[in-house]
Coordinates of N, CA and C in Angstrom, one line a residue:
M1 N 141.3 74.6 89.4 CA 140.6 75.7 90.1 C 140.6 76.9 89.2
L2 N 139.4 77.6 89.1 CA 139.3 78.7 88.2 C 140.2 79.9 88.7
A3 N 140.7 80.7 87.8 CA 141.6 81.8 88.1 C 140.9 82.8 89.1
E4 N 139.6 83.1 88.9 CA 138.9 84.0 89.7 C 138.8 83.5 91.2
R5 N 138.6 82.2 91.3 CA 138.6 81.6 92.6 C 139.9 81.6 93.3
R6 N 141.0 81.4 92.6 CA 142.4 81.5 93.1 C 142.6 82.9 93.6
H7 N 142.2 83.9 92.8 CA 142.4 85.3 93.2 C 141.7 85.6 94.5
Q8 N 140.5 85.1 94.7 CA 139.7 85.4 95.9 C 140.5 84.8 97.1
L9 N 141.0 83.5 96.9 CA 141.7 82.8 98.0 C 143.0 83.5 98.3
I10 N 143.7 84.0 97.3 CA 145.0 84.7 97.5 C 144.7 85.9 98.4
L11 N 143.7 86.7 98.0 CA 143.4 88.0 98.7 C 143.0 87.7 100.1
R12 N 142.2 86.6 100.3 CA 141.8 86.3 101.6 C 143.0 85.9 102.5
A13 N 143.9 85.1 101.9 CA 145.1 84.6 102.7 C 145.9 85.8 103.1
L14 N 146.1 86.8 102.2 CA 146.9 87.9 102.5 C 146.3 88.8 103.5
R15 N 145.0 89.0 103.5 CA 144.3 89.8 104.5 C 144.4 89.2 105.9
A16 N 144.3 87.8 105.9 CA 144.3 87.1 107.2 C 145.6 87.0 107.8
G17 N 146.7 86.8 107.0 CA 148.0 86.5 107.5 C 149.1 87.5 107.2
G18 N 148.8 88.6 106.5 CA 149.8 89.5 106.1 C 150.6 89.0 104.9
P19 N 151.8 89.5 104.7 CA 152.6 89.2 103.5 C 152.8 87.7 103.4
A20 N 152.7 87.2 102.2 CA 152.9 85.7 102.0 C 153.8 85.5 100.8
A21 N 154.6 84.4 101.0 CA 155.6 84.0 99.9 C 154.9 83.2 98.8
V22 N 155.4 83.3 97.6 CA 154.9 82.6 96.5 C 154.8 81.1 96.8
T23 N 155.8 80.6 97.4 CA 155.9 79.1 97.7 C 154.7 78.7 98.7
D24 N 154.5 79.6 99.7 CA 153.4 79.3 100.7 C 152.0 79.3 100.0
L25 N 151.8 80.3 99.1 CA 150.5 80.4 98.4 C 150.4 79.2 97.5
S26 N 151.5 78.8 96.8 CA 151.4 77.6 95.9 C 151.0 76.4 96.7
E27 N 151.6 76.2 97.8 CA 151.2 75.0 98.6 C 149.8 75.0 99.1
Q28 N 149.3 76.2 99.6 CA 147.9 76.4 100.1 C 146.9 76.1 99.0
L29 N 147.2 76.6 97.8 CA 146.2 76.5 96.7 C 146.4 75.2 95.8
G30 N 147.5 74.5 96.0 CA 147.7 73.3 95.2 C 148.0 73.6 93.7
V31 N 148.7 74.7 93.4 CA 149.0 75.0 92.1 C 150.5 75.4 92.0
S32 N 151.1 75.5 90.8 CA 152.5 75.8 90.7 C 152.9 77.2 91.1
P33 N 154.1 77.4 91.5 CA 154.6 78.8 91.8 C 154.4 79.7 90.6
A34 N 154.6 79.2 89.4 CA 154.5 80.0 88.2 C 153.0 80.5 88.0
T35 N 152.1 79.7 88.4 CA 150.7 80.1 88.3 C 150.4 81.2 89.3
I36 N 151.0 81.0 90.5 CA 150.8 82.0 91.6 C 151.4 83.4 91.1
R37 N 152.6 83.3 90.5 CA 153.2 84.5 90.1 C 152.4 85.3 89.0
R38 N 151.8 84.5 88.1 CA 150.9 85.2 87.1 C 149.7 85.8 87.8
D39 N 149.1 85.1 88.8 CA 148.0 85.6 89.5 C 148.3 86.9 90.3
L40 N 149.5 86.9 90.9 CA 150.0 88.1 91.6 C 150.2 89.3 90.7
V41 N 150.7 89.0 89.5 CA 150.9 90.1 88.5 C 149.5 90.7 88.1
K42 N 148.5 89.8 87.8 CA 147.2 90.3 87.5 C 146.5 91.1 88.6
L43 N 146.6 90.6 89.8 CA 146.0 91.3 91.0 C 146.7 92.6 91.3
E44 N 148.0 92.7 91.0 CA 148.7 94.0 91.2 C 148.3 94.9 90.1
E45 N 148.1 94.5 88.9 CA 147.6 95.3 87.8 C 146.2 95.9 88.1
D46 N 145.4 95.1 88.8 CA 144.1 95.5 89.2 C 144.1 96.4 90.4
G47 N 145.2 96.6 91.0 CA 145.4 97.4 92.2 C 144.9 96.8 93.5
L48 N 144.9 95.4 93.5 CA 144.4 94.7 94.7 C 145.5 94.3 95.7
L49 N 146.7 94.3 95.3 CA 147.8 93.9 96.2 C 149.1 94.6 95.6
T50 N 150.2 94.4 96.4 CA 151.5 94.9 96.0 C 152.4 93.7 96.1
R51 N 153.1 93.5 95.0 CA 154.1 92.4 95.0 C 155.4 92.9 95.7
V52 N 155.9 92.0 96.5 CA 157.2 92.3 97.2 C 158.1 91.1 96.9
H53 N 159.4 91.2 97.3 CA 160.4 90.2 96.9 C 159.9 88.8 97.4
G54 N 159.6 87.9 96.5 CA 159.3 86.5 96.8 C 157.8 86.3 97.1
G55 N 157.0 87.4 97.1 CA 155.6 87.2 97.4 C 154.7 88.4 97.2
A56 N 153.8 88.7 98.1 CA 152.9 89.8 97.9 C 152.3 90.2 99.3
V57 N 151.7 91.4 99.3 CA 151.1 91.9 100.5 C 149.8 92.8 100.1
V58 N 148.8 92.7 100.9 CA 147.6 93.5 100.7 C 147.8 94.8 101.6
E59 N 147.7 95.9 100.9 CA 148.0 97.2 101.7 C 146.8 97.4 102.7
E60 N 147.2 98.0 103.8 CA 146.2 98.3 104.9 C 145.2 99.2 104.3
G61 N 143.9 99.0 104.6 CA 142.8 99.8 104.2 C 142.1 99.4 103.0
D62 N 142.5 98.3 102.3 CA 141.8 97.8 101.2 C 140.4 97.5 101.5
Q63 N 139.4 97.8 100.6 CA 138.0 97.6 100.9 C 137.5 96.3 100.2
P64 N 137.1 95.3 100.9 CA 136.6 94.1 100.3 C 135.5 94.3 99.3
F65 N 134.6 95.2 99.6 CA 133.5 95.5 98.6 C 134.1 95.9 97.3
A66 N 135.0 96.9 97.4 CA 135.7 97.4 96.2 C 136.4 96.3 95.4
E67 N 137.0 95.4 96.1 CA 137.7 94.3 95.4 C 136.7 93.4 94.7
V68 N 135.6 93.0 95.3 CA 134.7 92.1 94.7 C 133.9 92.8 93.6
A69 N 133.6 94.1 93.8 CA 132.8 94.8 92.8 C 133.5 94.8 91.4
E70 N 134.8 94.6 91.3 CA 135.5 94.6 90.0 C 135.6 93.2 89.4
V71 N 135.1 92.2 90.1 CA 135.3 90.8 89.6 C 134.0 90.3 88.9
R72 N 134.1 89.7 87.7 CA 133.0 89.1 87.0 C 131.9 90.1 86.7
V73 N 132.2 91.3 86.4 CA 131.2 92.3 86.2 C 130.2 91.9 85.1
N74 N 130.7 91.4 83.9 CA 129.8 91.1 82.9 C 128.8 90.0 83.3
E75 N 129.3 89.0 84.0 CA 128.4 87.9 84.4 C 127.4 88.4 85.4
K76 N 127.8 89.3 86.3 CA 126.8 89.8 87.3 C 125.8 90.7 86.6
D77 N 126.2 91.4 85.6 CA 125.2 92.3 84.8 C 124.2 91.4 84.1
A78 N 124.6 90.3 83.5 CA 123.7 89.4 82.9 C 122.7 88.8 83.8
I79 N 123.1 88.4 85.0 CA 122.3 87.9 86.1 C 121.3 89.0 86.5
A80 N 121.8 90.2 86.7 CA 121.0 91.3 87.2 C 119.9 91.7 86.2
E81 N 120.2 91.7 84.9 CA 119.3 92.0 83.9 C 118.1 91.0 83.9
R82 N 118.5 89.7 84.0 CA 117.5 88.7 84.0 C 116.6 88.8 85.3
A83 N 117.2 89.1 86.4 CA 116.5 89.2 87.7 C 115.5 90.4 87.6
A84 N 116.0 91.5 87.0 CA 115.1 92.7 86.9 C 113.9 92.4 86.1
A85 N 114.0 91.5 85.1 CA 112.8 91.2 84.3 C 111.7 90.5 85.1
M86 N 112.1 89.9 86.2 CA 111.1 89.2 87.0 C 110.2 90.2 87.8
I87 N 110.6 91.4 88.0 CA 109.9 92.3 88.8 C 108.9 93.1 88.0
E88 N 107.7 93.3 88.6 CA 106.7 94.1 87.9 C 106.6 95.5 88.6
D89 N 106.3 96.5 87.8 CA 106.1 97.8 88.4 C 105.1 97.8 89.5
G90 N 105.4 98.6 90.6 CA 104.5 98.6 91.7 C 104.8 97.6 92.8
Q91 N 105.7 96.7 92.6 CA 106.1 95.7 93.6 C 107.2 96.3 94.5
S92 N 107.4 95.5 95.6 CA 108.4 95.9 96.6 C 109.5 94.9 96.5
V93 N 110.8 95.4 96.5 CA 112.0 94.5 96.3 C 112.9 94.7 97.4
L94 N 113.4 93.6 98.0 CA 114.4 93.7 99.1 C 115.7 93.2 98.5
L95 N 116.7 94.1 98.6 CA 118.0 93.8 98.0 C 119.1 93.5 99.1
D96 N 119.7 92.4 99.0 CA 120.7 92.0 100.0 C 122.0 92.8 99.9
I97 N 122.8 92.6 100.9 CA 124.2 93.0 100.9 C 125.0 92.4 99.7
G98 N 125.9 93.1 99.1 CA 126.7 92.4 98.1 C 126.7 93.1 96.8
T99 N 127.7 92.7 95.9 CA 127.9 93.4 94.7 C 126.9 93.0 93.6
T100 N 126.4 91.8 93.6 CA 125.4 91.4 92.5 C 124.1 92.2 92.8
A101 N 123.7 92.3 94.0 CA 122.5 93.1 94.3 C 122.7 94.6 93.9
Y102 N 123.9 95.1 94.0 CA 124.2 96.4 93.5 C 124.0 96.5 92.0
R103 N 124.5 95.5 91.3 CA 124.4 95.4 89.8 C 122.9 95.4 89.4
L104 N 122.1 94.7 90.2 CA 120.6 94.6 90.0 C 120.0 96.0 90.2
A105 N 120.5 96.7 91.3 CA 119.9 98.1 91.5 C 120.1 99.0 90.3
R106 N 121.2 98.8 89.6 CA 121.5 99.6 88.5 C 120.5 99.4 87.3
Q107 N 119.9 98.2 87.4 CA 118.9 97.9 86.3 C 117.5 98.4 86.6
L108 N 117.3 99.0 87.8 CA 116.0 99.4 88.3 C 115.7 100.8 88.0
H109 N 116.6 101.6 87.5 CA 116.3 103.0 87.3 C 115.1 103.2 86.3
G110 N 114.3 104.2 86.7 CA 113.1 104.5 85.8 C 111.9 103.6 86.1
R111 N 112.1 102.7 87.0 CA 110.9 101.8 87.4 C 110.1 102.4 88.5
R112 N 108.9 102.0 88.7 CA 108.0 102.4 89.8 C 108.0 101.3 90.8
L113 N 108.9 101.4 91.8 CA 109.1 100.3 92.7 C 109.4 100.8 94.1
T114 N 109.2 99.9 95.1 CA 109.7 100.2 96.4 C 110.9 99.3 96.6
V115 N 112.1 99.8 97.0 CA 113.3 99.1 97.2 C 113.7 99.2 98.6
I116 N 113.9 98.1 99.3 CA 114.3 98.0 100.7 C 115.7 97.4 100.7
T117 N 116.6 98.0 101.5 CA 118.0 97.5 101.5 C 118.8 97.9 102.7
S118 N 119.8 97.1 103.0 CA 120.8 97.4 104.0 C 122.2 97.6 103.3
N119 N 122.1 97.7 102.0 CA 123.3 97.8 101.2 C 123.5 99.3 100.8
L120 N 124.6 99.9 101.4 CA 124.8 101.3 101.2 C 125.1 101.7 99.8
V121 N 125.7 100.8 99.0 CA 125.9 101.1 97.6 C 124.6 101.1 96.8
V122 N 123.7 100.2 97.1 CA 122.4 100.2 96.5 C 121.7 101.6 96.8
Y123 N 121.7 102.0 98.1 CA 121.1 103.2 98.5 C 121.7 104.4 97.7
E124 N 123.0 104.5 97.6 CA 123.6 105.5 96.9 C 123.3 105.5 95.4
E125 N 123.1 104.3 94.8 CA 122.8 104.2 93.4 C 121.4 104.7 93.1
L126 N 120.4 104.5 94.0 CA 119.0 104.8 93.8 C 118.5 106.0 94.5
A127 N 119.4 106.7 95.3 CA 118.9 107.8 96.1 C 118.3 108.9 95.3
D128 N 118.7 109.2 94.1 CA 118.2 110.3 93.3 C 117.2 109.9 92.3
D129 N 116.7 108.7 92.4 CA 115.7 108.2 91.4 C 114.3 108.4 92.1
E130 N 113.6 109.4 91.6 CA 112.4 109.8 92.3 C 111.2 108.8 92.1
G131 N 111.4 108.0 91.1 CA 110.3 107.0 90.9 C 110.4 105.8 91.8
I132 N 111.5 105.7 92.5 CA 111.6 104.6 93.5 C 111.5 105.0 94.9
E133 N 110.6 104.4 95.6 CA 110.4 104.6 97.1 C 111.6 103.8 97.7
L134 N 112.5 104.5 98.4 CA 113.7 103.8 98.9 C 113.6 103.7 100.4
V135 N 113.8 102.5 100.9 CA 113.8 102.3 102.4 C 115.2 101.8 102.8
L136 N 115.9 102.5 103.6 CA 117.2 102.1 104.1 C 117.0 101.6 105.5
L137 N 117.4 100.3 105.7 CA 117.3 99.7 107.0 C 118.3 100.3 107.9
G138 N 118.0 100.3 109.2 CA 119.0 100.8 110.2 C 120.0 99.8 110.6
G139 N 121.0 100.1 111.4 CA 121.9 99.2 111.9 C 123.3 99.7 112.0
M140 N 124.3 98.9 112.3 CA 125.7 99.3 112.5 C 126.3 99.2 111.1
V141 N 127.1 100.3 110.8 CA 127.7 100.4 109.5 C 129.0 99.6 109.5
R142 N 129.1 98.7 108.5 CA 130.4 98.0 108.2 C 131.0 98.7 107.0
R143 N 131.9 99.6 107.3 CA 132.4 100.5 106.3 C 133.1 99.8 105.1
E144 N 133.9 98.8 105.4 CA 134.6 98.1 104.3 C 133.7 97.3 103.4
Y145 N 132.6 96.8 104.0 CA 131.6 96.0 103.2 C 130.4 96.8 102.8
R146 N 130.4 98.1 103.1 CA 129.3 99.0 102.6 C 127.9 98.5 103.0
S147 N 127.8 98.0 104.2 CA 126.5 97.4 104.6 C 126.1 97.8 106.1
L148 N 124.9 97.5 106.4 CA 124.3 97.7 107.7 C 123.9 96.4 108.3
V149 N 124.4 96.1 109.5 CA 124.1 94.8 110.2 C 123.7 95.0 111.6
G150 N 123.3 94.0 112.3 CA 123.1 94.0 113.7 C 121.6 93.9 114.1
F151 N 121.3 94.0 115.4 CA 119.9 93.7 115.8 C 118.9 94.8 115.3
L152 N 119.4 96.0 115.1 CA 118.5 97.1 114.6 C 118.1 96.7 113.2
T153 N 119.0 96.2 112.4 CA 118.6 95.8 111.0 C 117.6 94.7 111.0
E154 N 117.9 93.7 111.9 CA 117.0 92.6 112.0 C 115.6 93.0 112.5
D155 N 115.6 93.9 113.5 CA 114.3 94.4 114.0 C 113.5 95.1 112.9
N156 N 114.2 95.9 112.1 CA 113.5 96.6 111.0 C 112.9 95.6 110.0
L157 N 113.6 94.5 109.7 CA 113.1 93.6 108.8 C 111.9 92.8 109.3
R158 N 111.8 92.6 110.6 CA 110.6 91.9 111.2 C 109.3 92.7 111.0
Q159 N 109.5 94.0 110.7 CA 108.3 94.9 110.5 C 108.0 95.1 109.1
L160 N 108.7 94.4 108.2 CA 108.5 94.6 106.7 C 108.2 93.4 106.0
H161 N 107.6 93.5 104.8 CA 107.3 92.4 103.9 C 107.5 92.9 102.5
A162 N 108.2 92.1 101.7 CA 108.5 92.5 100.3 C 108.1 91.4 99.4
D163 N 107.7 91.8 98.2 CA 107.3 90.9 97.1 C 108.4 90.0 96.7
W164 N 109.6 90.6 96.7 CA 110.8 89.8 96.2 C 112.0 90.1 97.2
L165 N 112.8 89.0 97.4 CA 114.1 89.2 98.0 C 115.1 88.6 97.0
F166 N 116.1 89.4 96.7 CA 117.2 89.0 95.8 C 118.4 88.9 96.7
L167 N 118.9 87.6 96.9 CA 119.8 87.2 97.9 C 121.2 87.0 97.3
G168 N 122.3 87.4 97.9 CA 123.6 87.1 97.4 C 124.2 85.9 98.3
T169 N 125.4 85.4 97.9 CA 126.0 84.3 98.6 C 127.5 84.3 98.3
S170 N 128.2 83.7 99.3 CA 129.6 83.4 99.1 C 129.8 82.2 98.3
G171 N 128.9 81.3 98.4 CA 129.0 80.0 97.7 C 127.8 79.1 98.0
V172 N 127.6 78.1 97.1 CA 126.5 77.2 97.2 C 127.1 75.8 97.3
R173 N 126.8 75.0 98.3 CA 127.3 73.7 98.4 C 126.5 72.7 97.5
P174 N 127.1 71.6 97.2 CA 126.4 70.7 96.3 C 125.0 70.3 96.7
G175 N 124.7 70.3 98.0 CA 123.4 70.0 98.6 C 122.4 71.1 98.4
G176 N 122.9 72.2 97.9 CA 122.0 73.4 97.7 C 122.0 74.4 98.8
Q177 N 122.8 74.1 99.9 CA 122.9 75.0 101.0 C 123.6 76.3 100.6
V178 N 123.0 77.4 100.9 CA 123.5 78.8 100.7 C 124.4 79.1 101.8
M179 N 125.7 79.5 101.5 CA 126.7 79.7 102.5 C 127.2 81.2 102.5
D180 N 127.8 81.6 103.6 CA 128.4 82.9 103.7 C 129.7 82.8 104.5
T181 N 130.7 83.6 104.1 CA 131.9 83.6 104.9 C 132.0 84.7 105.9
T182 N 131.0 85.6 105.9 CA 131.0 86.7 106.8 C 129.9 86.5 107.8
V183 N 130.2 85.9 109.0 CA 129.2 85.4 109.9 C 128.3 86.5 110.4
V184 N 128.8 87.8 110.6 CA 128.0 88.8 111.1 C 126.8 89.2 110.2
E185 N 126.9 88.9 108.9 CA 125.9 89.2 107.9 C 124.8 88.1 107.9
V186 N 125.1 86.9 108.4 CA 124.1 85.8 108.2 C 122.8 86.1 108.9
P187 N 122.7 86.6 110.2 CA 121.4 86.9 110.8 C 120.5 87.9 110.0
V188 N 121.2 88.8 109.3 CA 120.5 89.8 108.5 C 119.9 89.1 107.3
K189 N 120.7 88.2 106.7 CA 120.2 87.5 105.5 C 119.0 86.6 105.9
R190 N 119.1 85.9 107.0 CA 118.0 85.1 107.5 C 116.7 85.9 107.7
A191 N 116.9 87.1 108.3 CA 115.7 87.9 108.5 C 115.2 88.4 107.2
M192 N 116.0 88.7 106.2 CA 115.5 89.0 104.9 C 114.7 87.9 104.3
I193 N 115.1 86.7 104.4 CA 114.4 85.5 103.9 C 113.0 85.5 104.5
K194 N 112.9 85.7 105.8 CA 111.5 85.7 106.4 C 110.7 86.9 105.9
A195 N 111.3 88.0 105.5 CA 110.5 89.1 105.0 C 110.2 89.1 103.6
G196 N 110.7 88.1 102.8 CA 110.5 88.1 101.4 C 109.4 87.1 101.0
E197 N 108.5 87.5 100.1 CA 107.4 86.6 99.6 C 108.1 85.5 98.7
K198 N 108.9 86.0 97.7 CA 109.6 85.1 96.9 C 111.1 85.4 97.1
V199 N 111.9 84.3 97.2 CA 113.3 84.4 97.5 C 114.1 83.9 96.3
V200 N 114.9 84.8 95.7 CA 115.7 84.5 94.5 C 117.2 84.7 94.8
L201 N 117.9 83.6 94.6 CA 119.4 83.6 94.8 C 120.1 84.1 93.6
L202 N 120.9 85.1 93.7 CA 121.7 85.6 92.6 C 123.2 85.0 92.8
A203 N 123.6 84.2 91.9 CA 124.9 83.5 92.1 C 125.5 83.2 90.7
D204 N 126.7 83.8 90.4 CA 127.4 83.5 89.2 C 128.0 82.1 89.3
A205 N 128.5 81.6 88.2 CA 129.0 80.2 88.1 C 130.1 79.9 89.0
A206 N 130.9 80.9 89.4 CA 132.0 80.7 90.3 C 131.6 80.3 91.7
K207 N 130.3 80.5 92.0 CA 129.7 80.1 93.3 C 129.3 78.6 93.4
F208 N 129.4 77.9 92.3 CA 129.0 76.5 92.3 C 130.2 75.6 91.9
P209 N 130.5 74.6 92.7 CA 130.1 74.5 94.1 C 131.0 75.5 94.9
G210 N 130.4 76.0 96.0 CA 131.1 77.0 96.8 C 131.2 76.5 98.3
H211 N 131.8 77.4 99.0 CA 132.0 77.1 100.4 C 131.8 78.3 101.3
G212 N 131.7 78.1 102.6 CA 131.5 79.2 103.5 C 131.4 78.6 104.9
M213 N 131.7 79.3 105.9 CA 131.7 78.7 107.3 C 130.3 78.8 107.9
A214 N 129.4 79.6 107.4 CA 128.1 79.8 108.0 C 127.0 79.5 107.0
K215 N 126.0 78.7 107.4 CA 124.9 78.4 106.5 C 123.8 79.5 106.6
V216 N 123.4 80.0 105.5 CA 122.3 81.0 105.5 C 121.0 80.3 105.4
C217 N 120.8 79.4 104.5 CA 119.6 78.7 104.4 C 119.8 77.5 103.5
G218 N 118.8 76.6 103.5 CA 118.8 75.4 102.6 C 118.0 75.7 101.3
P219 N 118.1 74.8 100.4 CA 117.4 75.1 99.1 C 115.9 75.2 99.2
E220 N 115.3 74.6 100.3 CA 113.9 74.6 100.5 C 113.3 76.0 100.8
E221 N 114.2 76.9 101.1 CA 113.8 78.3 101.4 C 114.0 79.2 100.2
L222 N 114.4 78.7 99.1 CA 114.5 79.4 97.8 C 113.3 79.1 96.9
D223 N 113.0 80.1 96.1 CA 112.0 79.9 95.0 C 112.7 79.8 93.7
A224 N 113.8 80.5 93.5 CA 114.5 80.5 92.2 C 116.0 80.8 92.5
V225 N 116.8 80.4 91.5 CA 118.2 80.8 91.4 C 118.5 81.4 90.0
V226 N 119.1 82.5 90.0 CA 119.5 83.1 88.7 C 121.0 83.0 88.6
T227 N 121.5 82.4 87.6 CA 123.0 82.3 87.4 C 123.3 82.5 85.9
N228 N 124.6 82.5 85.6 CA 125.0 82.7 84.2 C 125.5 81.5 83.4
E229 N 125.6 80.4 84.1 CA 126.0 79.1 83.4 C 125.2 78.0 84.1
S230 N 125.1 76.8 83.4 CA 124.4 75.7 83.9 C 125.0 75.3 85.2
V231 N 124.2 74.9 86.2 CA 124.6 74.5 87.5 C 125.0 73.0 87.4
D232 N 126.0 72.7 88.2 CA 126.5 71.3 88.2 C 125.4 70.3 88.5
A233 N 125.5 69.1 88.1 CA 124.4 68.1 88.1 C 123.9 67.8 89.6
V234 N 124.9 67.7 90.5 CA 124.5 67.4 91.9 C 123.7 68.5 92.5
T235 N 124.2 69.7 92.3 CA 123.5 70.9 92.9 C 122.1 71.1 92.2
R236 N 122.1 70.9 90.9 CA 120.8 71.0 90.2 C 119.8 70.0 90.7
A237 N 120.2 68.8 91.0 CA 119.3 67.8 91.5 C 118.8 68.2 92.9
S238 N 119.6 68.8 93.7 CA 119.2 69.3 95.0 C 118.1 70.4 94.9
F239 N 118.3 71.3 93.9 CA 117.4 72.3 93.7 C 116.1 71.8 93.2
Q240 N 116.1 70.8 92.2 CA 114.9 70.2 91.7 C 114.1 69.5 92.7
E241 N 114.8 68.8 93.6 CA 114.1 68.1 94.7 C 113.4 69.1 95.6
A242 N 113.9 70.3 95.8 CA 113.3 71.3 96.7 C 112.3 72.2 95.9
G243 N 112.2 71.9 94.6 CA 111.2 72.7 93.8 C 111.7 74.1 93.4
V244 N 113.0 74.3 93.4 CA 113.6 75.6 93.0 C 113.8 75.7 91.5
E245 N 113.3 76.8 91.0 CA 113.5 77.0 89.5 C 115.0 77.6 89.3
V246 N 115.7 77.0 88.4 CA 117.0 77.5 88.1 C 117.0 78.2 86.8
V247 N 117.2 79.5 86.8 CA 117.2 80.4 85.6 C 118.6 80.7 85.2
V248 N 119.0 80.2 84.0 CA 120.3 80.5 83.5 C 120.1 81.6 82.5
T249 N 120.9 82.7 82.5 CA 120.6 83.8 81.7 C 120.4 83.3 80.2
G250 N 119.2 83.5 79.7 CA 118.9 83.1 78.4 C 118.1 81.8 78.3
T251 N 118.1 81.0 79.4 CA 117.4 79.7 79.4 C 116.9 79.5 80.8
V252 N 116.1 78.4 80.9 CA 115.6 78.0 82.2 C 115.9 76.5 82.4
Q253 N 116.5 76.0 83.5 CA 116.7 74.6 83.7 C 115.5 74.1 84.5
T254 N 115.0 73.0 84.0 CA 113.8 72.3 84.7 C 114.2 71.0 85.2

């Protein structure tokens, strides 16, 4: 298991169950206690948890968006740069909830575009860029995840159409199914897919293969996937069968 994936699972376990012992985390993740100790040291250095005797704890009030925003930044920036090159001036762009969409927003400064989003960090990033027509969807604020969700968000999306949707994900299953671990965000993502002319999934290599409790869509609802490394053979075959273009930063898989 990749270190980044272990770090995500450790943080998730600590948020869900409170303080956890090294031995418990070792058993849950199927790695040695020494590996878990090294992971905890790294996560504490990053300010994401506090080590206690025999284990670790996530402090109350940690923000999941802030956690994820500091992970795999270089990979996300490479994906964002490639995705931005797909967009032509004058087009409308729908940006999903999540950190990779935020990295894409940073690439759009100085462009003549319409950007539609329920991502509050995207809104904050582009609010002062006068060349961009910015549409913020309504909804209920999820403060920790810096997003707007709910029936108001979905109703807004039913009244809109965008040339591009750039979609994020918690993980992609080998069959090409796009998954999410945050159930409340799934209806908004599905409404975004209906509002987008072309749907592009932004997913770094750690998302392949991935997991999640809720299915957002199948591969047949995607037009392209932008990632930073070659997709595994099984998932690639699923995308090819559905006619999805896989764009690896610097190359294109056919």
